[in-house]
Each structure stands twice: as C-alpha cells, then as structure tokens.
Coordinates of C-alpha atoms in Angstrom, one line a residue:
X946 CA 113.7 135.0 64.5
X947 CA 116.0 138.5 64.1
X948 CA 114.7 140.7 61.8
X949 CA 115.1 144.4 61.2
X950 CA 113.7 147.3 62.7
X951 CA 112.4 149.0 58.9
X952 CA 108.8 149.1 58.1
X953 CA 110.0 147.8 55.2
X954 CA 110.3 143.6 55.5
X955 CA 111.5 143.6 51.8
X956 CA 115.0 142.4 52.1
X957 CA 113.1 138.7 53.6
X958 CA 110.4 138.5 50.9
X959 CA 111.9 135.7 48.9
X960 CA 112.1 133.8 52.6
X961 CA 108.3 134.9 53.7
X962 CA 107.2 133.6 50.8
X963 CA 108.3 130.6 51.1
X964 CA 106.6 130.2 54.5
X965 CA 103.2 128.5 54.6
X966 CA 102.3 130.1 58.3
X967 CA 100.9 134.0 57.9
X968 CA 103.6 136.7 59.3
X969 CA 102.9 141.0 60.9
X970 CA 105.0 143.6 61.6
X971 CA 103.0 146.1 63.2
X972 CA 103.3 149.7 65.2
X973 CA 102.9 149.8 68.9
X974 CA 99.0 149.9 67.9
X975 CA 98.9 147.4 66.1
X976 CA 98.9 148.6 62.6
X977 CA 100.0 146.1 60.1
X978 CA 103.3 148.0 58.7
X979 CA 104.5 144.6 56.7
X980 CA 102.2 141.2 55.9
X981 CA 103.8 138.0 54.7
X982 CA 101.7 136.7 50.7
X983 CA 100.0 134.0 52.9
X984 CA 98.0 136.5 53.7
X985 CA 95.5 135.5 49.6
X986 CA 95.3 132.2 51.3
X987 CA 95.0 132.2 54.4
X988 CA 92.4 135.8 54.8
X989 CA 91.7 136.5 51.0
X990 CA 93.5 139.9 50.8
X991 CA 96.4 141.5 49.2
X992 CA 98.7 142.0 51.5
X993 CA 98.8 145.7 50.3
X994 CA 95.3 145.6 51.4
X995 CA 96.0 144.6 54.9
X996 CA 98.4 147.3 55.2
X997 CA 97.3 150.2 58.0
X998 CA 94.2 149.3 58.8
X999 CA 93.7 147.7 62.7
X1000 CA 93.3 144.1 63.2
X1001 CA 91.2 144.7 66.4
X1002 CA 88.0 145.1 63.2
X1003 CA 89.1 142.0 61.1
X1004 CA 88.7 140.1 64.8
X1005 CA 86.1 138.4 66.0
X1006 CA 83.7 140.2 68.6
X1007 CA 84.0 137.8 71.3
X1008 CA 88.1 137.4 71.2
X1009 CA 88.9 141.4 70.7
X1010 CA 89.7 141.6 74.9
X1011 CA 91.0 138.4 74.9
X1012 CA 93.0 139.8 72.1
X1013 CA 94.3 143.2 74.0
X1014 CA 94.9 142.0 78.0
X1015 CA 96.0 138.4 76.7
X1016 CA 99.0 139.2 73.7
X1017 CA 98.7 142.7 72.8
X1018 CA 99.2 144.8 76.2
X1019 CA 102.0 142.5 77.5
X1020 CA 103.7 142.8 74.3
X1021 CA 104.2 146.7 74.9
X1022 CA 105.8 145.7 78.5
X1023 CA 108.5 143.4 76.3
X1024 CA 106.5 139.8 77.5
X1025 CA 107.4 137.8 74.2
X1026 CA 106.8 134.7 73.0
X1027 CA 103.2 135.1 74.2
X1028 CA 100.7 132.3 71.7
X1029 CA 96.5 133.6 71.3
X1030 CA 93.9 131.0 70.1
X1031 CA 91.8 134.0 67.9
X1032 CA 88.8 134.1 65.0
X1033 CA 90.0 136.6 62.0
X1034 CA 87.4 137.6 59.0
X1035 CA 87.5 136.0 55.8
X1036 CA 87.3 138.8 52.9
X1037 CA 85.0 136.2 51.4
X1038 CA 82.8 137.1 55.4
X1039 CA 83.1 133.9 57.6
X1040 CA 85.7 133.3 60.6
X1041 CA 89.0 132.2 59.9
X1042 CA 90.5 130.5 63.3
X1043 CA 94.2 131.5 64.1
X1044 CA 97.3 130.9 66.1
X1045 CA 100.2 133.4 66.4
X1046 CA 102.5 134.1 67.9
X1047 CA 103.7 137.7 69.3
X1048 CA 106.6 138.6 70.1
X1049 CA 108.2 142.9 70.5
X1050 CA 110.9 144.2 68.6
X1051 CA 113.3 146.2 71.2
X1052 CA 115.7 149.1 70.2
X1053 CA 119.1 149.8 71.9
X1054 CA 117.5 150.8 74.2
X1055 CA 114.9 148.5 75.4
X1056 CA 112.1 150.2 74.1
X1057 CA 108.8 148.5 72.4
X1058 CA 109.1 149.9 68.7
X1059 CA 107.4 146.8 66.9
X1060 CA 105.5 143.5 66.9
X1061 CA 106.4 140.5 64.6
X1062 CA 103.0 138.3 64.9
X1063 CA 103.4 134.9 62.9
X1064 CA 100.1 133.8 62.2
X1065 CA 98.3 129.9 61.1
X1066 CA 96.0 128.5 59.7
X1067 CA 94.5 126.7 63.0
X1068 CA 90.5 126.7 61.3
X1069 CA 90.8 123.0 60.3
X1070 CA 91.7 121.9 63.8
X1071 CA 89.8 124.2 65.6
X1072 CA 86.9 121.9 64.1
X1073 CA 88.7 118.5 64.3
X1074 CA 89.1 118.8 68.1
X1075 CA 85.4 119.9 68.5
X1076 CA 84.4 116.9 66.4
X1077 CA 87.1 114.6 68.3
X1078 CA 84.5 115.2 71.5
X1079 CA 81.4 114.2 69.5
X1080 CA 82.8 111.3 67.9
X1081 CA 85.6 109.0 67.6
X1082 CA 84.8 107.1 64.3
X1083 CA 85.2 111.3 62.7
X1084 CA 88.5 111.9 65.0
X1085 CA 90.2 108.8 62.7
X1086 CA 88.6 109.6 59.6
X1087 CA 89.3 113.2 60.2
X1088 CA 93.0 112.8 61.5
X1089 CA 94.6 110.2 58.7
X1090 CA 93.5 112.5 55.7
X1091 CA 95.6 116.0 57.9
X1092 CA 99.5 116.4 56.5
X1093 CA 100.2 117.1 60.3
X1094 CA 100.5 114.2 62.5
X1095 CA 97.4 114.1 65.1
X1096 CA 98.1 111.7 68.6
X1097 CA 94.9 111.3 70.9
X1098 CA 95.6 110.0 74.7
X1099 CA 93.3 108.6 77.4
X1100 CA 93.8 110.3 80.7
X1101 CA 96.2 107.5 82.1
X1102 CA 98.2 108.4 79.2
X1103 CA 97.6 105.5 76.4
X1104 CA 97.6 105.8 73.2
X1105 CA 94.5 105.7 71.3
X1106 CA 94.4 107.5 68.0
X1107 CA 98.2 108.1 66.1
X1108 CA 97.3 108.6 62.6
X1109 CA 99.8 108.1 59.4
X1110 CA 101.8 110.8 59.5
X1111 CA 102.1 111.0 63.2
X1112 CA 103.1 107.4 62.0
X1113 CA 105.6 108.7 60.0
X1114 CA 106.6 110.5 61.9
X1115 CA 108.4 108.9 65.2
X1116 CA 108.9 106.1 63.8
X1117 CA 106.2 104.6 66.1
X1118 CA 104.0 101.0 64.7
X1119 CA 100.3 102.3 64.9
X1120 CA 99.9 98.4 66.6
X1121 CA 102.4 98.3 69.1
X1122 CA 101.1 101.6 70.6
X1123 CA 97.6 101.2 70.7
X1124 CA 96.3 100.5 73.4
X1125 CA 99.6 101.5 75.7
X1126 CA 101.5 103.8 77.0
X1127 CA 104.1 104.0 74.6
X1128 CA 108.0 102.4 75.3
X1129 CA 111.0 101.8 74.7
X1130 CA 110.9 104.1 71.7
X1131 CA 113.9 104.9 69.6
X1132 CA 114.2 108.5 70.6
X1133 CA 115.0 110.7 72.9
X1134 CA 113.8 114.5 72.9
X1135 CA 115.5 116.9 73.1
X1136 CA 115.0 120.7 73.3
X1137 CA 116.5 123.2 70.7
X1138 CA 119.9 123.8 72.2
X1139 CA 119.9 119.8 72.4
X1140 CA 119.2 119.4 76.1
X1141 CA 117.2 116.9 76.8
X1142 CA 113.9 117.0 78.2
X1143 CA 112.4 115.6 81.1
X1144 CA 109.1 114.0 80.6
X1145 CA 107.4 115.6 82.8
X1146 CA 108.0 119.1 80.6
X1147 CA 106.8 117.0 77.6
X1148 CA 103.4 118.7 76.3
X1149 CA 101.4 115.8 76.7
X1150 CA 102.7 115.4 80.6
X1151 CA 102.1 118.9 81.1
X1152 CA 98.1 118.8 79.8
X1153 CA 97.2 115.7 81.3
X1154 CA 99.2 116.7 84.4
X1155 CA 97.4 120.8 84.6
X1156 CA 94.8 120.9 81.9
X1157 CA 96.6 123.1 80.2
X1158 CA 97.4 123.8 76.1
X1159 CA 100.4 123.8 75.6
X1160 CA 101.1 125.3 72.2
X1161 CA 104.7 125.0 69.3
X1162 CA 106.5 124.1 71.2
X1163 CA 110.2 123.0 69.9
X1164 CA 111.6 120.2 70.6
X1165 CA 114.9 117.0 69.0
X1166 CA 113.4 113.8 68.3
X1167 CA 117.5 112.4 67.5
X1168 CA 116.8 109.2 67.0
X1169 CA 119.2 105.8 67.7
X1170 CA 121.1 106.5 64.9
X1171 CA 121.9 110.3 65.1
X1172 CA 119.4 111.2 62.7
X1173 CA 117.4 114.4 64.4
X1174 CA 113.4 116.1 63.4
X1175 CA 112.9 119.1 64.6
X1176 CA 109.0 119.1 65.3
X1177 CA 106.5 122.0 66.5
X1178 CA 103.6 119.9 68.6
X1179 CA 100.6 121.3 70.3
X1180 CA 98.5 119.6 73.5
X1181 CA 94.8 120.5 74.0
X1182 CA 93.1 119.0 76.4
X1183 CA 89.6 117.8 75.3
X1184 CA 86.8 118.6 78.1
X1185 CA 83.3 117.2 77.9
X1186 CA 80.4 117.6 80.8
X1187 CA 79.8 114.2 82.6
X1188 CA 82.7 111.3 84.2
X1189 CA 84.9 110.9 81.8
X1190 CA 85.0 107.1 80.3
X1191 CA 88.1 105.6 80.5
X1192 CA 88.3 105.7 76.0
X1193 CA 88.3 108.7 75.8
X1194 CA 90.2 111.6 74.7
X1195 CA 91.3 113.2 77.0
X1196 CA 94.5 115.5 75.4
X1197 CA 94.6 116.0 71.2
X1198 CA 98.0 116.2 70.5
X1199 CA 99.4 117.7 67.0
X1200 CA 103.2 117.4 65.3
X1201 CA 104.7 119.2 62.2
X1202 CA 107.7 118.2 60.6
X1203 CA 109.9 122.1 60.7
X1204 CA 113.6 120.8 60.0
X1205 CA 113.3 122.8 57.0
X1206 CA 111.7 125.8 58.4
X1207 CA 113.8 125.5 61.6
X1208 CA 117.2 125.3 58.5
X1209 CA 115.1 128.9 56.5
X1210 CA 114.8 130.5 59.7
X1211 CA 118.8 129.8 61.2
X1212 CA 119.6 130.4 56.6
X1213 CA 117.7 134.0 57.4
X1214 CA 119.4 135.1 60.5
X1215 CA 122.5 134.1 59.4
X1216 CA 121.5 136.1 56.4
X1217 CA 120.4 138.8 58.7
X1218 CA 123.8 139.1 60.5
X1219 CA 125.4 139.9 57.7
X1220 CA 123.3 142.1 56.0
X1221 CA 123.5 144.4 59.9
X1222 CA 127.6 143.3 60.0
X1223 CA 129.2 143.6 57.2
X1224 CA 131.3 145.4 56.6
X1225 CA 130.5 146.3 52.3
X1226 CA 127.9 148.7 51.8
X1227 CA 124.4 146.7 50.6
X1228 CA 121.8 147.0 48.8
X1229 CA 118.2 145.6 47.7
X1230 CA 116.8 147.3 45.3
X1231 CA 114.5 146.4 42.4
X1232 CA 114.4 146.8 38.5
X1233 CA 112.8 150.5 39.0
X1234 CA 116.6 151.3 41.1
X1235 CA 114.3 151.7 44.5
X1236 CA 115.3 150.5 47.4
X1237 CA 113.6 148.2 49.1
X1238 CA 116.8 147.4 52.1
X1239 CA 120.6 149.7 52.4
X1240 CA 122.4 148.4 55.8
X1241 CA 124.5 150.4 58.1
X1242 CA 128.2 150.5 56.3
X1243 CA 125.7 151.7 53.2
X1244 CA 124.7 154.5 55.2
X1245 CA 128.4 154.4 57.1
X1246 CA 130.3 155.4 53.8
X1247 CA 128.1 158.1 52.2
X1248 CA 128.3 160.3 55.9
X1249 CA 124.0 159.7 55.9
X1250 CA 121.1 156.9 59.0
X1251 CA 120.6 153.9 55.9
X1252 CA 117.4 153.9 56.5
X1253 CA 116.0 157.0 55.2
X1254 CA 117.3 155.8 52.4
X1255 CA 114.6 153.3 52.2
X1256 CA 112.4 154.3 49.2
X1257 CA 114.3 156.3 47.1
X1258 CA 116.3 155.8 44.0
X1259 CA 119.9 154.3 44.4
X1260 CA 120.4 156.9 41.5
X1261 CA 120.7 159.3 43.6
X1262 CA 123.8 158.5 44.8
X1263 CA 126.1 157.1 42.1
X1264 CA 128.1 159.7 40.3
X1265 CA 127.1 160.0 36.7
X1266 CA 131.4 161.0 35.6
X1267 CA 132.1 157.2 36.7
X1268 CA 130.9 156.2 33.0
X1269 CA 128.2 153.9 33.9
X1270 CA 125.0 154.2 32.6
X1271 CA 122.6 154.6 35.8
X1272 CA 119.9 156.6 34.9
X1273 CA 117.9 155.4 31.9
X1274 CA 117.8 151.6 34.0
X1275 CA 119.4 150.2 31.4
X1276 CA 122.5 148.9 34.2
X1277 CA 119.6 146.7 36.6
X1278 CA 118.1 145.8 33.7
X1279 CA 121.1 143.9 31.8
X1280 CA 122.7 142.1 35.8
X1281 CA 118.8 141.0 35.9
X1282 CA 118.8 139.0 32.5
X1283 CA 122.1 138.8 32.6
X1284 CA 122.1 137.4 36.5
X1285 CA 124.5 139.6 37.7
X1286 CA 126.9 142.5 36.4
X1287 CA 129.8 143.5 38.1
X1288 CA 131.6 146.8 37.0
X1289 CA 133.6 150.2 39.1
X1290 CA 130.1 152.5 40.3
X1291 CA 131.4 155.2 41.9
X1292 CA 128.8 156.6 44.9
X1293 CA 128.8 160.5 46.4
X1294 CA 128.4 160.9 50.0
X1295 CA 126.3 164.0 51.3
X1296 CA 129.2 166.3 51.6
X1297 CA 130.2 165.6 48.4
X1298 CA 132.7 163.0 48.5
X1299 CA 133.4 160.4 45.5
X1300 CA 133.8 156.7 46.8
X1301 CA 134.9 154.8 44.4
X1302 CA 133.8 150.6 44.4
X1303 CA 133.7 147.8 42.1
X1304 CA 130.3 146.7 42.4
X1305 CA 129.2 143.5 42.4
X1306 CA 124.7 142.9 41.3
X1307 CA 123.2 140.1 41.7
X1308 CA 119.8 139.1 40.8
X1309 CA 117.9 137.0 43.6
X1310 CA 116.3 134.6 42.3
X1311 CA 112.6 134.7 42.8
X1312 CA 108.9 132.6 42.0
X1313 CA 106.4 132.8 38.9
X1314 CA 105.1 136.0 39.1
X1315 CA 106.8 138.3 42.2
X1316 CA 108.6 141.6 41.3
X1317 CA 112.8 141.1 40.3
X1318 CA 115.2 142.6 43.5
X1319 CA 119.1 143.4 43.2
X1320 CA 121.3 142.7 45.6
X1321 CA 124.3 145.2 45.1
X1322 CA 127.2 145.0 47.4
X1323 CA 129.6 147.5 47.2
X1324 CA 133.7 147.1 47.8
X1325 CA 135.9 150.0 48.6
X1326 CA 138.3 150.7 45.1
X1327 CA 139.5 153.8 46.4
X1328 CA 142.2 152.6 46.8
X1329 CA 142.4 151.2 42.9
X1330 CA 141.2 154.4 42.4
X1331 CA 143.6 156.3 43.6
X1332 CA 146.9 154.1 42.7
X1333 CA 145.0 153.7 39.0
X1334 CA 145.7 158.5 39.7
X1335 CA 148.2 158.8 40.6
X1336 CA 150.1 156.3 38.4
X1337 CA 148.1 158.6 35.1
X1338 CA 149.7 161.5 36.8
X1339 CA 153.0 160.3 37.2
X1340 CA 152.8 159.6 33.7
X1341 CA 151.4 162.4 32.0
X1342 CA 153.2 166.0 34.7
X1343 CA 156.5 166.6 35.4
X1344 CA 157.8 164.5 38.4
X1345 CA 159.8 168.0 39.6
X1346 CA 158.0 170.7 38.6
X1347 CA 154.8 168.5 38.3
X1348 CA 154.0 170.5 35.7
X1349 CA 152.5 168.6 32.4
X1350 CA 155.4 166.7 30.5
X1351 CA 154.9 166.4 26.7
X1352 CA 152.4 163.7 26.0
X1353 CA 149.3 165.7 27.9
X1354 CA 150.6 169.1 26.3
X1355 CA 149.9 167.1 22.9
X1356 CA 146.3 166.0 23.8
X1357 CA 145.5 169.6 25.7
X1358 CA 147.5 171.1 22.1
X1359 CA 145.0 168.4 19.8
X1360 CA 141.9 170.0 21.9
X1361 CA 142.9 173.4 21.1
X1362 CA 143.8 172.7 17.4
X1363 CA 140.0 171.4 17.4
X1364 CA 138.5 174.6 18.5
X1365 CA 140.1 176.8 17.2
X1366 CA 139.6 175.5 13.6
X1367 CA 135.9 175.3 15.0
X1368 CA 135.6 178.7 16.3
X1369 CA 138.1 180.2 13.8
X1370 CA 140.0 181.2 16.9
X1371 CA 143.7 182.4 17.3
X1372 CA 146.2 180.4 19.8
X1373 CA 149.9 180.7 20.2
X1374 CA 152.8 178.2 21.3
X1375 CA 155.6 179.8 23.3
X1376 CA 158.9 178.1 23.4
X1377 CA 161.5 179.0 26.4
X1378 CA 164.5 177.9 27.1
X1379 CA 166.2 179.7 30.0
X1380 CA 169.3 181.1 29.5
X1381 CA 172.9 181.6 31.6
X1382 CA 170.8 178.1 33.8
X1383 CA 173.4 175.8 33.3
X1384 CA 176.1 177.8 35.3
X1385 CA 173.6 177.9 38.3
X1386 CA 174.4 174.5 38.2
X1387 CA 177.4 174.5 38.1
X1388 CA 178.1 176.2 40.5
X1389 CA 175.6 176.0 43.1
X1390 CA 174.9 171.8 41.7
X1391 CA 171.8 170.6 40.7
X1392 CA 169.4 171.5 43.8
X1393 CA 170.0 174.5 44.0
X1394 CA 169.5 174.1 39.9
X1395 CA 165.9 172.5 40.4
X1396 CA 164.7 174.5 43.3
X1397 CA 165.3 177.7 41.0
X1398 CA 163.5 175.7 38.1
X1399 CA 160.6 174.8 40.3
X1400 CA 160.7 178.5 41.4
X1401 CA 160.4 179.9 37.9
X1402 CA 157.5 177.0 36.1
X1403 CA 155.3 178.5 39.7
X1404 CA 156.0 182.1 38.4
X1405 CA 155.3 181.2 35.5
X1406 CA 151.8 179.7 35.7
X1407 CA 150.5 182.3 38.3
X1408 CA 150.8 184.9 35.0
X1409 CA 148.3 182.5 32.4
X1410 CA 145.0 182.3 32.3
X1411 CA 142.9 178.8 33.7
X1412 CA 143.2 178.0 30.0
X1413 CA 145.9 178.1 28.8
X1414 CA 148.6 175.8 30.2
X1415 CA 152.5 175.5 30.4
X1416 CA 154.7 172.1 30.2
X1417 CA 158.3 171.7 31.2
X1418 CA 159.7 169.3 28.2
X1419 CA 162.8 168.6 30.1
X1420 CA 166.6 170.4 31.6
X1421 CA 165.6 174.1 30.8
X1422 CA 163.4 174.2 28.9
X1423 CA 159.4 175.4 29.3
X1424 CA 156.2 174.9 26.6
X1425 CA 153.2 177.6 27.2
X1426 CA 150.1 177.0 25.1
X1427 CA 148.2 180.2 25.0
X1428 CA 144.3 180.3 23.8
X1429 CA 141.8 182.8 22.2
X1430 CA 144.2 185.5 21.5
X1431 CA 143.1 188.5 19.6
X1432 CA 146.3 188.5 17.4
X1433 CA 149.9 189.7 17.1
X1434 CA 150.0 191.6 19.8
X1435 CA 148.1 189.8 22.5
X1436 CA 149.5 187.4 21.8
X1437 CA 153.4 190.2 22.1
X1438 CA 152.1 190.9 25.7
X1439 CA 152.4 188.0 27.1
X1440 CA 155.9 187.3 26.3
X1441 CA 156.8 190.8 27.1
X1442 CA 154.9 189.3 30.8
X1443 CA 156.5 185.4 30.2
X1444 CA 159.8 188.3 29.5
X1445 CA 159.4 189.8 32.7
X1446 CA 158.6 187.3 35.1
X1447 CA 162.5 186.3 34.1
X1448 CA 164.2 188.6 35.5
X1449 CA 162.7 188.2 38.9
X1450 CA 165.3 187.2 41.5
X1451 CA 165.2 184.3 42.7
X1452 CA 166.6 183.4 46.6
X1453 CA 167.1 179.7 46.7
X1454 CA 169.1 178.7 50.2
X1455 CA 169.4 182.6 51.0
X1456 CA 171.6 183.1 47.9
X1457 CA 169.5 185.6 45.3
X1458 CA 169.7 183.4 42.0
X1459 CA 169.0 185.1 38.8
X1460 CA 168.7 184.0 35.3
X1461 CA 166.5 185.4 32.1
X1462 CA 165.5 183.3 28.6
X1463 CA 164.8 183.3 25.6
X1464 CA 161.5 182.9 23.9
X1465 CA 160.1 182.3 20.1
X1466 CA 156.0 182.4 19.6
X1467 CA 154.6 180.1 16.7
X1468 CA 151.0 181.8 16.4
X1469 CA 147.9 179.5 15.1
X1470 CA 147.2 179.7 11.9
X1471 CA 149.1 182.2 10.3
X1472 CA 152.4 180.4 11.7
X1473 CA 151.8 176.4 10.5
X1474 CA 148.4 174.7 10.6
X1475 CA 150.0 171.8 12.1
X1476 CA 150.7 171.2 16.6
X1477 CA 153.8 169.5 15.1
X1478 CA 154.8 172.7 12.6
X1479 CA 153.7 175.0 14.9
X1480 CA 156.4 174.4 17.7
X1481 CA 158.3 173.3 15.2
X1482 CA 158.1 177.1 14.0
X1483 CA 158.2 178.0 17.3
X1484 CA 161.4 176.4 18.7
X1485 CA 163.0 177.8 15.7
X1486 CA 161.6 181.0 16.3
X1487 CA 163.8 180.9 20.4
X1488 CA 167.2 179.1 18.8
X1489 CA 167.6 182.7 17.0
X1490 CA 166.3 185.1 19.4
X1491 CA 169.2 183.1 21.6
X1492 CA 171.7 183.0 19.2
X1493 CA 170.7 186.5 18.8
X1494 CA 172.5 187.5 22.3
X1495 CA 169.0 186.1 24.6
X1496 CA 166.5 187.8 26.9
X1497 CA 163.8 188.4 24.0
X1498 CA 161.8 186.9 22.1
X1499 CA 161.1 186.4 18.4
X1500 CA 157.7 185.5 16.2
X1501 CA 157.9 182.1 14.5
X1502 CA 157.6 183.4 9.8
X1503 CA 160.8 184.0 7.9
X1504 CA 159.6 188.1 8.2
X1505 CA 159.7 188.5 12.3
X1506 CA 161.6 189.8 14.2
X1507 CA 163.0 190.3 17.4
X1508 CA 161.7 191.7 19.9
X1509 CA 163.7 192.3 24.2
X1510 CA 160.9 192.8 26.9
X1511 CA 160.6 196.2 26.4
X1512 CA 159.9 196.2 22.0
X1513 CA 156.3 195.8 20.7
X1514 CA 156.0 194.4 17.0

C-alpha cells in the first residue's frame, strides 16, 4: 500500500478510522510517528500517548530480540512483507498478542526513511490455538463463536472441524466435508493478480508438508457463478508431545473475508495516486486552517517544498486583496456547515507573485466525535483573471495612449472631490486642446499624428506627481487632475510647465513636429463645487484661451484673465 512519506498521515485518517487493524508509522529507530485510532481498542492507549515512544518498551521481554533480529533489522535493509507474532503490554497491565506485517518506506533513491506496520489483535486466536491442543470439545464451542472462519485438519488433509463462518465463506456443507478431504469444491483459488494457485502452494498444504506457518496469505475464491471472494488465510501447525493420533489436529486454518478491506485499500491507493500526481494544487486542512497535507502541485505553484507547509496555517499563503475573508475562519466554518464552498482565492508564492485561482472547498465525511477535515482544490484562474484585467483596462483606458479615459477620470475626480471636501483642500482641473494639430494629420498622415499624441502623453505624464492624473478624452483633448494645490499661484506654475512641454520638438520619422496648446484651468472650490461644473469651467476657459490666439492658459471664472507661458496670474 502506497502512503505518503510525511510524518503526518492525517490525510488518510478517515479511511484508517474505519479499519479494525492497528496501523502505525515508525521512524528507522522504531519511534512512533503516527498511530491509528484503533490503538484505543486494541491496546487501551490514546494514539497521541504513543507518539514519540519506542515500542520496545511495550514488548514482552521474551519477544524483543526476536522482533529486532527477525523484523526490525531486515526491514531497515529494505526487506518487506515481514510477519511476526509477539506480545505487547496493554494499558491495563496485561499482554496482548499481536500479529504484525512490516513494510519499509523508501525514498526515491531506495533508502529506508520510515517503517509501516499493520497489526492485528490475535490474542483470541493464540488462546484458541493453545486450547485446540488440549480439548477438541473446547475447540468446537469456541470456534463457532468467532467471526473468522476456522478449520482444523488431520495430517492427511481430512477436515476435522469447520465453524459456521468458514462454512458460509467457502460455501461448504459441514456434513459433506467433515472427516473427508475437500473435493469437487465450487471455487478455484487465485492469486491477487487472478492467476490460479497450485494446490501445493495453498497455505494448508504448505503447512502440512513443511510444518511451517503461513501468515496473511491473500487469495481469491472464484466461484462457478463468477463471484469472487477475497480472503486472508493463516495456517498454523499444531504440535503436541508424543505420537499423533489419526484424529488429532495437525493444522489449524483461519480465514477472514477481506473483500471490503481490499476495496478500501484500492480506494486509498487511488486517492494517494491522484493526490500525488494531480496537476491541481490540493490541501487538506482542519477547521483552524492548519495544513494537514499538501500535494506536490501546491509546492510547485508556490515555489516551495510542499512538505514544509505541513502544520502551518493556509492563510499565510492567501492574498487578502482577493476580497475573501480567510483569516477569521468564517470561510472554513461556512464550508463545513454547508458542505462545500466555491469561489476565487488568490495565492501568494515565496517570491511575492500572486496566483489567481478558483477554489473548491469540501467537507470530508467524518464519524461522530472526530475532527473535521476540509479538502481544498485550487484550479488555475490566472488566465481568466488576466483576461478580465485586460477587459477592465480596455474599458477604462484610451487605446492609443494608454491614459485613463473619461470613465476612469470621472471616478478619480469623484475621489479627489470627496478628499478635498473632507480635508478642506484645493484641486484643479486642466482642460488642454492642442493648437495646429489638424495640419499634422493632413500633411503627414494619421500614423504620424498618433505618434505625436503618444509622445505628448508621455511628456505630460512625466511632469505630474503620482497622485495626479492625466486622461485623454479623444482627438487632441486632454484633461489633467492636479490634487493638493496651494491656490492660484501653484496652479499657474503647473500650467506653465504644461505649455513649456508643448513647445518641445517632437521627432517622428525623421521629421521635427511642433505643436502648441490652449489650456483652461478650473479650481475647486473657487470656480465650482461639483465635478461636472468644474470640467465645464475649465472647458470654457480653454476655448477662450484658444479664441484669444492659443498657446496660453486661462483660469476659469468671470474675473480671470489670459496668460501666456511667461505670464503669472
């Protein structure tokens, strides 16, 4: 079974909760890194109590060396499928018999980084096996009460006992098999890959011929109606002193239907594969936003090792400007309550880059009393976000110069008006119309005229502050918003700079182009108290300046006069 090499196996907690076996993850020294909840039932310990402990302190003293030499050391050398039966101290003070399968977990270069064990409580099975050697009557009464299928065989392969569970599992009538060797059964035995198992390799016959135990031999029973049951079989030799009687048990066979378990393992393997190889970033978080698992795609997106995010808060990777509340936990709590949430979330990588994503948050099913987990899947939203951003720019900016258009300009004027009203400040509206621009288009063509407009836009923008705005309304008309002015003299200084910029030669295609301009200036609150009125005042002032000969600027209002670039108001 493939599992993550992380020390935290909570990504598979929900599946592990439903399994009766004790599943543990150890570091190479054997220290517990993760323990499944079944530890409570089997050993009486809370899983958290076992974390960080060495299991050797719980092993029976007579079993420790056997476990180390027969299981631990071979697993560290890369050996897998190692079975061992041993005794472990229960919290209440008595020893429990466990049967464990140990598998090494290797990194990409084949080094053992962790050990994985799956243990089953076989205390009752051990007791049964010992009881069988003492009393056949006790054997029959006990085995019929077990949930597992149990059979005992004589040395010649005859069936001595079969309990009800084994009869149902194998679909055998006890009256037809007791005292006989099973023949003409309605099924054939197959390996997990579907190939047929030779009789000599079946656990019963291996134990009969070698006297050796077989542990957790997994096989399928394919019946005549094509139905398949998957079973785990253990065969144990029965050893007694003295000569063995014909009707004395030589082998005890126990079997468990593992069809559901294999389905769960297949689902776990599929989930693990999807989780690891998905191109979409995936997180598993708790309701506090603490990351329990992160797949490699999440790390690639944010330019970090996904394993380093385990135990950290997901809000550290979210960009607050996405507009979604993520820091107070409302998002996760609402998703848990409703079962899901979908929407736009922005992720911030280690280089400061922002990635727009479409996130799907789903509450994973949990058993009563267990901690909620939330599955978060991010889909790339960057391309769509960039398209929307481009559309917003297209809707609010002039296509030729890239300057704000009337729509964005009015929005900025409204903001400036509210700020000025709140702080008692003055701001200005400059309305500019180029003089002698039409002859440029007529003489040199519109392509040259467009270059002239773009050059003027760049030069005017260069003399403005960051808080000021320059917009093109169309044709050769420009509007400037100049904020935080100290009265008319300050406005005049800016107007002089604008006219000075317009006198500079504009080289286009080997030609030196010259244009001038007429400028109208409206001040808030001196000339108007609203944006529309202020634009109208500046527009009218511009027309009076143009009709007075151009190449000059004029303050709005009935008492204001004309000014050329060398005159002050």
